[in-house]
Tab-separated table of C-alpha atoms in Angstrom:
chain	number	residue	atom	x	y	z
Y	1	UNK	CA	0.000	0.000	0.000
Y	2	UNK	CA	2.844	2.328	0.857
Y	3	UNK	CA	4.525	1.535	-2.469
Y	4	UNK	CA	1.342	2.417	-4.355
Y	5	UNK	CA	1.082	5.694	-2.462
Y	6	UNK	CA	4.702	6.618	-3.327
Y	7	UNK	CA	4.148	5.751	-6.984
Y	8	UNK	CA	1.041	7.953	-7.107
Y	9	UNK	CA	3.003	10.829	-5.544
Y	10	UNK	CA	5.710	10.495	-8.190
Y	11	UNK	CA	3.108	10.489	-10.960
Y	12	UNK	CA	1.557	13.700	-9.599
Y	13	UNK	CA	4.971	15.399	-9.477
Y	14	UNK	CA	5.662	14.317	-13.039
Y	15	UNK	CA	2.313	15.698	-14.237
Y	16	UNK	CA	2.998	18.976	-12.393
Y	17	UNK	CA	6.382	19.326	-14.116
Y	18	UNK	CA	4.838	18.635	-17.525
Y	19	UNK	CA	2.139	21.226	-16.883
Y	20	UNK	CA	4.802	23.728	-15.859
Y	21	UNK	CA	6.780	23.028	-19.056
Y	22	UNK	CA	3.690	23.527	-21.217
Y	23	UNK	CA	2.871	26.790	-19.436
Y	24	UNK	CA	6.411	28.059	-19.961
Y	25	UNK	CA	6.304	27.217	-23.668
Y	26	UNK	CA	2.911	28.687	-24.489
Y	27	UNK	CA	2.519	31.239	-21.734
Y	28	UNK	CA	3.550	34.892	-21.675
Y	29	UNK	CA	6.640	35.108	-23.912
Y	30	UNK	CA	10.416	35.050	-23.892
Y	31	UNK	CA	11.242	37.681	-21.256
Y	32	UNK	CA	10.551	36.664	-17.655
Y	33	UNK	CA	9.520	33.030	-18.147
Y	34	UNK	CA	5.875	31.989	-17.896
Y	35	UNK	CA	2.718	33.643	-16.632
Y	36	UNK	CA	1.397	30.734	-14.543
Y	37	UNK	CA	-0.330	30.486	-11.195
Y	38	UNK	CA	2.340	32.509	-9.387
Y	39	UNK	CA	0.971	35.674	-11.035
Y	40	UNK	CA	-2.194	37.618	-10.506
Y	41	UNK	CA	-3.621	40.160	-12.973
Y	42	UNK	CA	-1.683	43.123	-11.553
Y	43	UNK	CA	1.589	41.243	-11.527
Y	44	UNK	CA	0.981	39.984	-15.055
Y	45	UNK	CA	0.487	43.535	-16.308
Y	46	UNK	CA	3.651	44.586	-14.485
Y	47	UNK	CA	5.564	41.750	-16.086
Y	48	UNK	CA	4.310	42.598	-19.592
Y	49	UNK	CA	5.164	46.285	-19.101
Y	50	UNK	CA	8.688	45.390	-18.016
Y	51	UNK	CA	9.070	43.138	-21.023
Y	52	UNK	CA	8.113	45.962	-23.411
Y	53	UNK	CA	10.359	48.465	-21.623
Y	54	UNK	CA	13.276	46.060	-21.699
Y	55	UNK	CA	12.873	45.495	-25.458
Y	56	UNK	CA	12.408	49.232	-26.118
Y	57	UNK	CA	15.486	50.327	-24.162
Y	58	UNK	CA	17.561	47.584	-25.747
Y	59	UNK	CA	16.537	48.749	-29.243
Y	60	UNK	CA	17.207	52.367	-28.245
Y	61	UNK	CA	20.651	51.439	-26.984
Y	62	UNK	CA	21.463	49.607	-30.216
Y	63	UNK	CA	20.300	52.580	-32.320
Y	64	UNK	CA	22.427	54.975	-30.275
Y	65	UNK	CA	25.384	52.668	-30.802
Y	66	UNK	CA	24.683	52.584	-34.553
Y	67	UNK	CA	24.666	56.396	-34.683
Y	68	UNK	CA	27.955	56.565	-32.771
Y	69	UNK	CA	29.572	54.060	-35.128
Y	70	UNK	CA	28.266	55.911	-38.178
Y	71	UNK	CA	29.538	59.258	-36.904
Y	72	UNK	CA	32.921	57.740	-36.025
Y	73	UNK	CA	33.198	56.326	-39.543
Y	74	UNK	CA	32.215	59.696	-41.016
Y	75	UNK	CA	34.880	61.397	-38.886
Y	76	UNK	CA	37.564	58.962	-40.062
Y	77	UNK	CA	36.750	59.448	-43.756
Y	78	UNK	CA	36.167	63.183	-43.260
Y	79	UNK	CA	39.585	63.606	-41.654
Y	80	UNK	CA	41.147	61.911	-44.672
Y	81	UNK	CA	39.214	64.244	-46.992
Y	82	UNK	CA	40.457	67.246	-45.008
Y	83	UNK	CA	44.007	66.006	-45.471
Y	84	UNK	CA	43.541	65.529	-49.236
Y	85	UNK	CA	41.792	68.886	-49.630
Y	86	UNK	CA	44.521	70.696	-47.687
Y	87	UNK	CA	47.172	69.163	-49.964
Y	88	UNK	CA	45.296	70.259	-53.082
Y	89	UNK	CA	44.835	73.754	-51.626
Y	90	UNK	CA	48.567	74.027	-50.935
Y	91	UNK	CA	49.469	72.793	-54.434
Y	92	UNK	CA	47.155	75.389	-55.980
Y	93	UNK	CA	48.592	78.135	-53.776
Y	94	UNK	CA	52.122	77.137	-54.744
Y	95	UNK	CA	51.314	77.238	-58.456
Y	96	UNK	CA	49.524	80.569	-58.187
Y	97	UNK	CA	52.380	82.143	-56.226
Y	98	UNK	CA	55.347	80.784	-58.168
Y	99	UNK	CA	54.129	80.461	-61.767
Y	100	UNK	CA	55.300	83.071	-64.262
Y	101	UNK	CA	53.309	82.501	-67.449
Y	102	UNK	CA	54.456	84.526	-70.447
Y	103	UNK	CA	50.930	84.908	-71.831
Y	104	UNK	CA	49.329	86.305	-68.674
Y	105	UNK	CA	48.576	85.479	-65.063
Y	106	UNK	CA	44.847	84.651	-65.309
Y	107	UNK	CA	45.366	80.979	-64.387
Y	108	UNK	CA	47.615	81.946	-61.490
Y	109	UNK	CA	44.926	84.205	-60.074
Y	110	UNK	CA	42.345	81.439	-60.525
Y	111	UNK	CA	44.632	78.944	-58.768
Y	112	UNK	CA	45.059	81.299	-55.818
Y	113	UNK	CA	41.293	81.787	-55.606
Y	114	UNK	CA	40.789	78.024	-55.713
Y	115	UNK	CA	43.421	77.517	-53.009
Y	116	UNK	CA	41.834	80.083	-50.711
Y	117	UNK	CA	38.341	78.651	-51.250
Y	118	UNK	CA	39.449	75.077	-50.623
Y	119	UNK	CA	41.282	76.091	-47.466
Y	120	UNK	CA	38.056	77.678	-46.231
Y	121	UNK	CA	36.009	74.581	-47.147
Y	122	UNK	CA	38.394	72.226	-45.355
Y	123	UNK	CA	38.257	74.482	-42.312
Y	124	UNK	CA	34.462	74.228	-42.400
Y	125	UNK	CA	34.713	70.449	-42.760
Y	126	UNK	CA	36.992	70.328	-39.723
Y	127	UNK	CA	34.455	72.372	-37.753
Y	128	UNK	CA	31.733	69.923	-38.817
Y	129	UNK	CA	33.756	66.934	-37.635
Y	130	UNK	CA	34.377	68.607	-34.273
Y	131	UNK	CA	30.668	69.346	-33.908
Y	132	UNK	CA	29.744	65.739	-34.720
Y	133	UNK	CA	32.232	64.521	-32.124
Y	134	UNK	CA	31.255	66.823	-29.253
Y	135	UNK	CA	27.538	67.222	-29.969
Y	136	UNK	CA	26.593	63.750	-31.234
Y	137	UNK	CA	29.075	60.924	-30.677
Y	138	UNK	CA	30.265	61.743	-27.164
Y	139	UNK	CA	26.814	62.330	-25.546
Y	140	UNK	CA	25.349	59.182	-27.124
Y	141	UNK	CA	28.376	57.073	-26.222
Y	142	UNK	CA	28.105	58.281	-22.631
Y	143	UNK	CA	24.463	57.231	-22.469
Y	144	UNK	CA	25.117	53.814	-24.051
Y	145	UNK	CA	27.793	53.138	-21.453
Y	146	UNK	CA	26.058	55.049	-18.659
Y	147	UNK	CA	25.057	53.737	-15.253
Y	148	UNK	CA	21.312	54.590	-15.382
Y	149	UNK	CA	20.660	52.239	-18.296
Y	150	UNK	CA	22.734	49.403	-16.873
Y	151	UNK	CA	21.233	49.806	-13.385
Y	152	UNK	CA	17.695	49.721	-14.776
Y	153	UNK	CA	18.433	46.625	-16.851
Y	154	UNK	CA	19.997	44.902	-13.832
Y	155	UNK	CA	16.852	45.600	-11.823
Y	156	UNK	CA	14.761	44.051	-14.596
Y	157	UNK	CA	17.028	41.002	-14.699
Y	158	UNK	CA	16.840	40.615	-10.907
Y	159	UNK	CA	13.058	40.799	-11.159
Y	160	UNK	CA	13.109	38.100	-13.827
Y	161	UNK	CA	15.264	35.786	-11.707
Y	162	UNK	CA	13.041	36.355	-8.654
Y	163	UNK	CA	9.978	35.633	-10.747
Y	164	UNK	CA	11.465	32.330	-11.871
Y	165	UNK	CA	12.321	31.512	-8.256
Y	166	UNK	CA	8.710	32.268	-7.232
Y	167	UNK	CA	7.444	29.941	-9.958
Y	168	UNK	CA	9.697	27.165	-8.691
Y	169	UNK	CA	8.527	27.832	-5.136
Y	170	UNK	CA	4.906	27.650	-6.288
Y	171	UNK	CA	5.622	24.160	-7.638
Y	172	UNK	CA	7.185	23.232	-4.323
Y	173	UNK	CA	4.065	24.441	-2.483
Y	174	UNK	CA	1.923	22.288	-4.787
Y	175	UNK	CA	4.036	19.258	-3.939
Y	176	UNK	CA	3.787	19.942	-0.204
Y	177	UNK	CA	0.031	20.342	-0.454
Y	178	UNK	CA	-0.226	16.969	-2.240
Y	179	UNK	CA	1.797	15.242	0.480
Y	180	UNK	CA	-0.331	16.763	3.233
Y	181	UNK	CA	-3.432	15.432	1.500
Y	182	UNK	CA	-1.801	12.007	1.191
Y	183	UNK	CA	-0.745	11.875	4.853
Y	184	UNK	CA	-3.329	13.832	6.821
Y	185	UNK	CA	-2.308	14.606	10.383
Y	186	UNK	CA	1.430	14.430	9.584
Y	187	UNK	CA	2.851	17.397	11.555
Y	188	UNK	CA	6.169	17.439	9.694
Y	189	UNK	CA	4.473	17.675	6.282
Y	190	UNK	CA	2.201	20.457	7.565
Y	191	UNK	CA	5.186	22.427	8.915
Y	192	UNK	CA	7.079	22.084	5.652
Y	193	UNK	CA	3.998	23.214	3.712
Y	194	UNK	CA	3.608	26.249	5.936
Y	195	UNK	CA	7.281	27.160	5.492
Y	196	UNK	CA	7.003	26.769	1.721
Y	197	UNK	CA	3.886	28.950	1.567
Y	198	UNK	CA	5.550	31.623	3.731
Y	199	UNK	CA	8.581	31.679	1.441
Y	200	UNK	CA	6.307	31.952	-1.612
Y	201	UNK	CA	4.465	34.930	-0.138
Y	202	UNK	CA	7.772	36.642	0.669
Y	203	UNK	CA	8.977	36.085	-2.881
Y	204	UNK	CA	5.746	37.493	-4.310
Y	205	UNK	CA	5.952	40.552	-2.077
Y	206	UNK	CA	9.594	41.223	-2.951
Y	207	UNK	CA	8.898	40.556	-6.597
Y	208	UNK	CA	6.129	43.180	-6.639
Y	209	UNK	CA	8.373	45.804	-5.048
Y	210	UNK	CA	11.300	45.006	-7.337
Y	211	UNK	CA	9.033	45.023	-10.402
Y	212	UNK	CA	7.804	48.525	-9.603
Y	213	UNK	CA	11.374	49.766	-9.110
Y	214	UNK	CA	12.549	48.193	-12.369
Y	215	UNK	CA	9.567	49.568	-14.300
Y	216	UNK	CA	10.160	53.105	-12.946
Y	217	UNK	CA	13.876	52.951	-13.753
Y	218	UNK	CA	13.333	51.602	-17.277
Y	219	UNK	CA	10.583	54.162	-17.960
Y	220	UNK	CA	12.933	56.990	-16.978
Y	221	UNK	CA	15.739	55.553	-19.136
Y	222	UNK	CA	13.397	55.095	-22.102
Y	223	UNK	CA	12.228	58.721	-21.906
Y	224	UNK	CA	15.813	59.932	-21.637
Y	225	UNK	CA	16.845	57.765	-24.582
Y	226	UNK	CA	14.080	59.144	-26.774
Y	227	UNK	CA	14.735	62.761	-25.824
Y	228	UNK	CA	18.533	62.700	-25.992
Y	229	UNK	CA	18.716	60.699	-29.224
Y	230	UNK	CA	16.288	63.059	-30.956
Y	231	UNK	CA	18.270	66.070	-29.735
Y	232	UNK	CA	21.521	64.595	-31.041
Y	233	UNK	CA	19.922	63.808	-34.418
Y	234	UNK	CA	18.700	67.410	-34.686
Y	235	UNK	CA	22.174	68.675	-33.725
Y	236	UNK	CA	23.708	66.469	-36.429
Y	237	UNK	CA	21.288	67.745	-39.081
Y	238	UNK	CA	21.880	71.371	-38.075
Y	239	UNK	CA	25.672	70.938	-38.156
Y	240	UNK	CA	25.578	69.316	-41.594
Y	241	UNK	CA	23.128	71.921	-42.912
Y	242	UNK	CA	25.297	74.821	-41.686
Y	243	UNK	CA	28.370	73.173	-43.238
Y	244	UNK	CA	26.763	72.695	-46.648
Y	245	UNK	CA	25.322	76.223	-46.652
Y	246	UNK	CA	28.725	77.713	-45.874
Y	247	UNK	CA	30.431	75.557	-48.515
Y	248	UNK	CA	27.807	76.614	-51.059
Y	249	UNK	CA	28.546	80.276	-50.322
Y	250	UNK	CA	32.271	79.664	-50.760
Y	251	UNK	CA	31.717	77.811	-54.044
Y	252	UNK	CA	29.381	80.514	-55.374
Y	253	UNK	CA	32.012	83.162	-54.691
Y	254	UNK	CA	34.760	81.007	-56.215
Y	255	UNK	CA	32.674	80.324	-59.316
Y	256	UNK	CA	32.056	84.048	-59.775
Y	257	UNK	CA	35.775	84.820	-59.538
Y	258	UNK	CA	36.780	82.061	-61.953
Y	259	UNK	CA	34.072	82.937	-64.488
Y	260	UNK	CA	35.269	86.525	-64.352
Y	261	UNK	CA	38.786	85.345	-65.139
Y	262	UNK	CA	37.502	83.218	-68.014
Y	263	UNK	CA	35.570	86.146	-69.459
Y	264	UNK	CA	38.695	88.283	-69.348
Y	265	UNK	CA	40.576	85.569	-71.234
Y	266	UNK	CA	37.887	85.026	-73.869
Y	267	UNK	CA	36.830	88.651	-74.365
Y	268	UNK	CA	38.281	90.423	-77.433
Y	269	UNK	CA	40.549	93.367	-76.676
Y	270	UNK	CA	38.713	96.640	-76.145
Y	271	UNK	CA	39.567	99.149	-78.876
Y	272	UNK	CA	41.472	102.113	-77.556
Y	273	UNK	CA	41.026	105.676	-78.646
Y	274	UNK	CA	44.204	107.048	-80.186
Y	275	UNK	CA	45.502	109.768	-77.897
Y	276	UNK	CA	46.723	111.620	-80.960
Y	277	UNK	CA	43.227	111.548	-82.451
Y	278	UNK	CA	41.727	115.005	-82.493
Y	279	UNK	CA	38.737	115.526	-80.225
Y	280	UNK	CA	35.339	115.552	-81.891
Y	281	UNK	CA	34.269	118.928	-83.303
Y	282	UNK	CA	31.544	120.891	-81.598
Y	283	UNK	CA	28.173	121.217	-83.260
Y	284	UNK	CA	28.862	124.914	-83.792
Y	285	UNK	CA	31.931	124.022	-85.870
Y	286	UNK	CA	29.950	121.699	-88.086
Y	287	UNK	CA	26.882	123.858	-88.443
Y	288	UNK	CA	25.116	122.690	-91.551
Y	289	UNK	CA	27.098	119.490	-91.685
Y	290	UNK	CA	24.030	117.477	-92.582
Y	291	UNK	CA	23.430	119.478	-95.750
Y	292	UNK	CA	26.936	119.073	-97.236
Y	293	UNK	CA	28.806	116.079	-98.562
Y	294	UNK	CA	32.197	116.879	-96.940
Y	295	UNK	CA	33.314	119.210	-94.194
Y	296	UNK	CA	36.498	119.371	-92.176
Y	297	UNK	CA	37.515	115.820	-92.970
Y	298	UNK	CA	34.026	114.325	-92.540
Y	299	UNK	CA	32.084	112.324	-95.095
Y	300	UNK	CA	28.483	111.215	-95.235
Y	301	UNK	CA	28.897	109.089	-98.337
Y	302	UNK	CA	27.869	106.046	-96.259
Y	303	UNK	CA	24.478	107.562	-95.429
Y	304	UNK	CA	22.567	106.815	-92.272
Y	305	UNK	CA	22.819	103.308	-90.810
Y	306	UNK	CA	22.269	101.426	-87.537
Y	307	UNK	CA	25.151	100.250	-85.403
Y	308	UNK	CA	25.337	98.049	-82.299
Y	309	UNK	CA	27.619	99.040	-79.427
Y	310	UNK	CA	30.253	96.360	-78.748
Y	311	UNK	CA	32.255	98.134	-76.037
Y	312	UNK	CA	31.251	100.642	-73.379
Y	313	UNK	CA	32.405	104.248	-73.752
Y	314	UNK	CA	32.220	107.054	-71.200
Y	315	UNK	CA	31.812	110.535	-72.616
Y	316	UNK	CA	34.662	112.927	-71.848
Y	317	UNK	CA	32.880	116.081	-72.965
Y	318	UNK	CA	29.355	117.314	-73.371
Y	319	UNK	CA	29.387	116.736	-77.125
Y	320	UNK	CA	30.136	113.018	-76.738
Y	321	UNK	CA	27.755	110.109	-76.146
Y	322	UNK	CA	27.833	107.519	-73.362
Y	323	UNK	CA	27.668	104.028	-74.874
Y	324	UNK	CA	26.631	100.764	-73.215
Y	325	UNK	CA	27.174	97.295	-74.654
Y	326	UNK	CA	24.107	96.208	-76.635
Y	327	UNK	CA	22.802	99.706	-77.346
Y	328	UNK	CA	21.771	100.545	-80.918
Y	329	UNK	CA	22.682	103.893	-82.435
Y	330	UNK	CA	21.746	105.737	-85.614
Y	331	UNK	CA	25.060	106.684	-87.225
Y	332	UNK	CA	24.792	109.869	-89.269
Y	333	UNK	CA	28.380	110.926	-89.850
Y	334	UNK	CA	31.776	109.189	-89.829
Y	335	UNK	CA	34.973	111.214	-89.862
Y	336	UNK	CA	38.319	110.269	-91.292
Y	337	UNK	CA	39.957	110.696	-87.877
Y	338	UNK	CA	38.019	107.858	-86.149
Y	339	UNK	CA	34.975	109.719	-84.775
Y	340	UNK	CA	31.353	109.166	-85.654
Y	341	UNK	CA	28.227	111.149	-84.882
Y	342	UNK	CA	24.814	109.705	-84.210
Y	343	UNK	CA	21.782	109.428	-81.983
Y	344	UNK	CA	21.025	106.902	-79.222
Y	345	UNK	CA	18.089	106.887	-76.808
Y	346	UNK	CA	17.041	110.392	-77.826
Y	347	UNK	CA	20.496	111.930	-77.408
Y	348	UNK	CA	22.924	112.973	-80.154
Y	349	UNK	CA	26.694	113.211	-79.918
Y	350	UNK	CA	30.114	111.955	-80.951
Y	351	UNK	CA	31.727	108.586	-80.122
Y	352	UNK	CA	34.673	106.458	-81.335
Y	353	UNK	CA	33.589	104.671	-84.493
Y	354	UNK	CA	35.588	101.530	-83.542
Y	355	UNK	CA	33.278	100.897	-80.550
Y	356	UNK	CA	30.304	99.925	-82.738
Y	357	UNK	CA	29.514	97.479	-85.514
Y	358	UNK	CA	27.142	98.067	-88.407
Y	359	UNK	CA	23.902	96.109	-88.391
Y	360	UNK	CA	21.790	95.657	-91.528
Y	361	UNK	CA	18.924	93.924	-89.735
Y	362	UNK	CA	17.623	94.899	-86.316
Y	363	UNK	CA	14.515	93.904	-84.382
Y	364	UNK	CA	11.786	96.521	-84.433
Y	365	UNK	CA	11.825	96.648	-80.637
Y	366	UNK	CA	15.526	97.541	-80.720
Y	367	UNK	CA	14.937	100.291	-83.282
Y	368	UNK	CA	12.298	101.775	-80.994
Y	369	UNK	CA	14.868	101.987	-78.191
Y	370	UNK	CA	17.082	104.242	-80.320
Y	371	UNK	CA	14.658	107.156	-80.414
């Protein structure tokens, strides 16, 4: 009879272990073991909250680490680019300072402009790398390695271990209860059951307190992670934006300088007025000039025609005309000494004939601008 009773007790223990295994497999999830009879509704909610917080802070920590690694890689490659850019800037400066080209110094001036601009850009890149280090990488690295996160995670892990211990103690209580039922009146079995139940209640009480502490710590860490990581991302965007804006300004200025040099190279030489050329006659001296064929070296055999201004000319006396590139002028007289007389934009006067070019066809809108 005693052998049968012992065999039945072993069978019950085996069934209890199998039930526990099934509950662990299909119960609450991976973090914190099962959600079996050791938990009530409040504790279950606490456990699920801790599980979510643990996963969230772990993902946040990994993302912060990814940002730090990305920034560190950017700093390494950026430092190499600064080195290359500085070398190119120095080479350009050396060429611009030492080159003596026989056909002009336009390229030397362009090389010096390029050197100065690149030196400025590499300085801006260096400032960007410093900002990424001090404003992004270092704060995030400090939080990844910081005590608050690790302390909160240790609390959660302690809670998990205590929860598993409470589950094991609950199984022990079940066993003790079965033995008391099998041997009613056995004082030793009753005392052991009471001790097991007392230990289980202590574990549950401590587990509740520890769960609240872990949840509070992880909630604070999660909020700090979200806030600090967002701030560092904004700081990174602002630093990169300021860098690119400054570089764009430098490149715009450099492009303007180099295009100006190119225009000077490609532009045809401006005709010069011969200093020995006599000044244009006053209108009093040529009174009636339009009625005669020749007068004082002038000829109107060409007749009236339209000319386009190719080079600007600034009048040096009140009888001369100011010319701007692109203006159209009615040419009425051309002298043998290089002067011409005509009308442009309602004003008449003299100008160097070499500053214009005859046009046989002109848009009507351009003709209207002459008068």
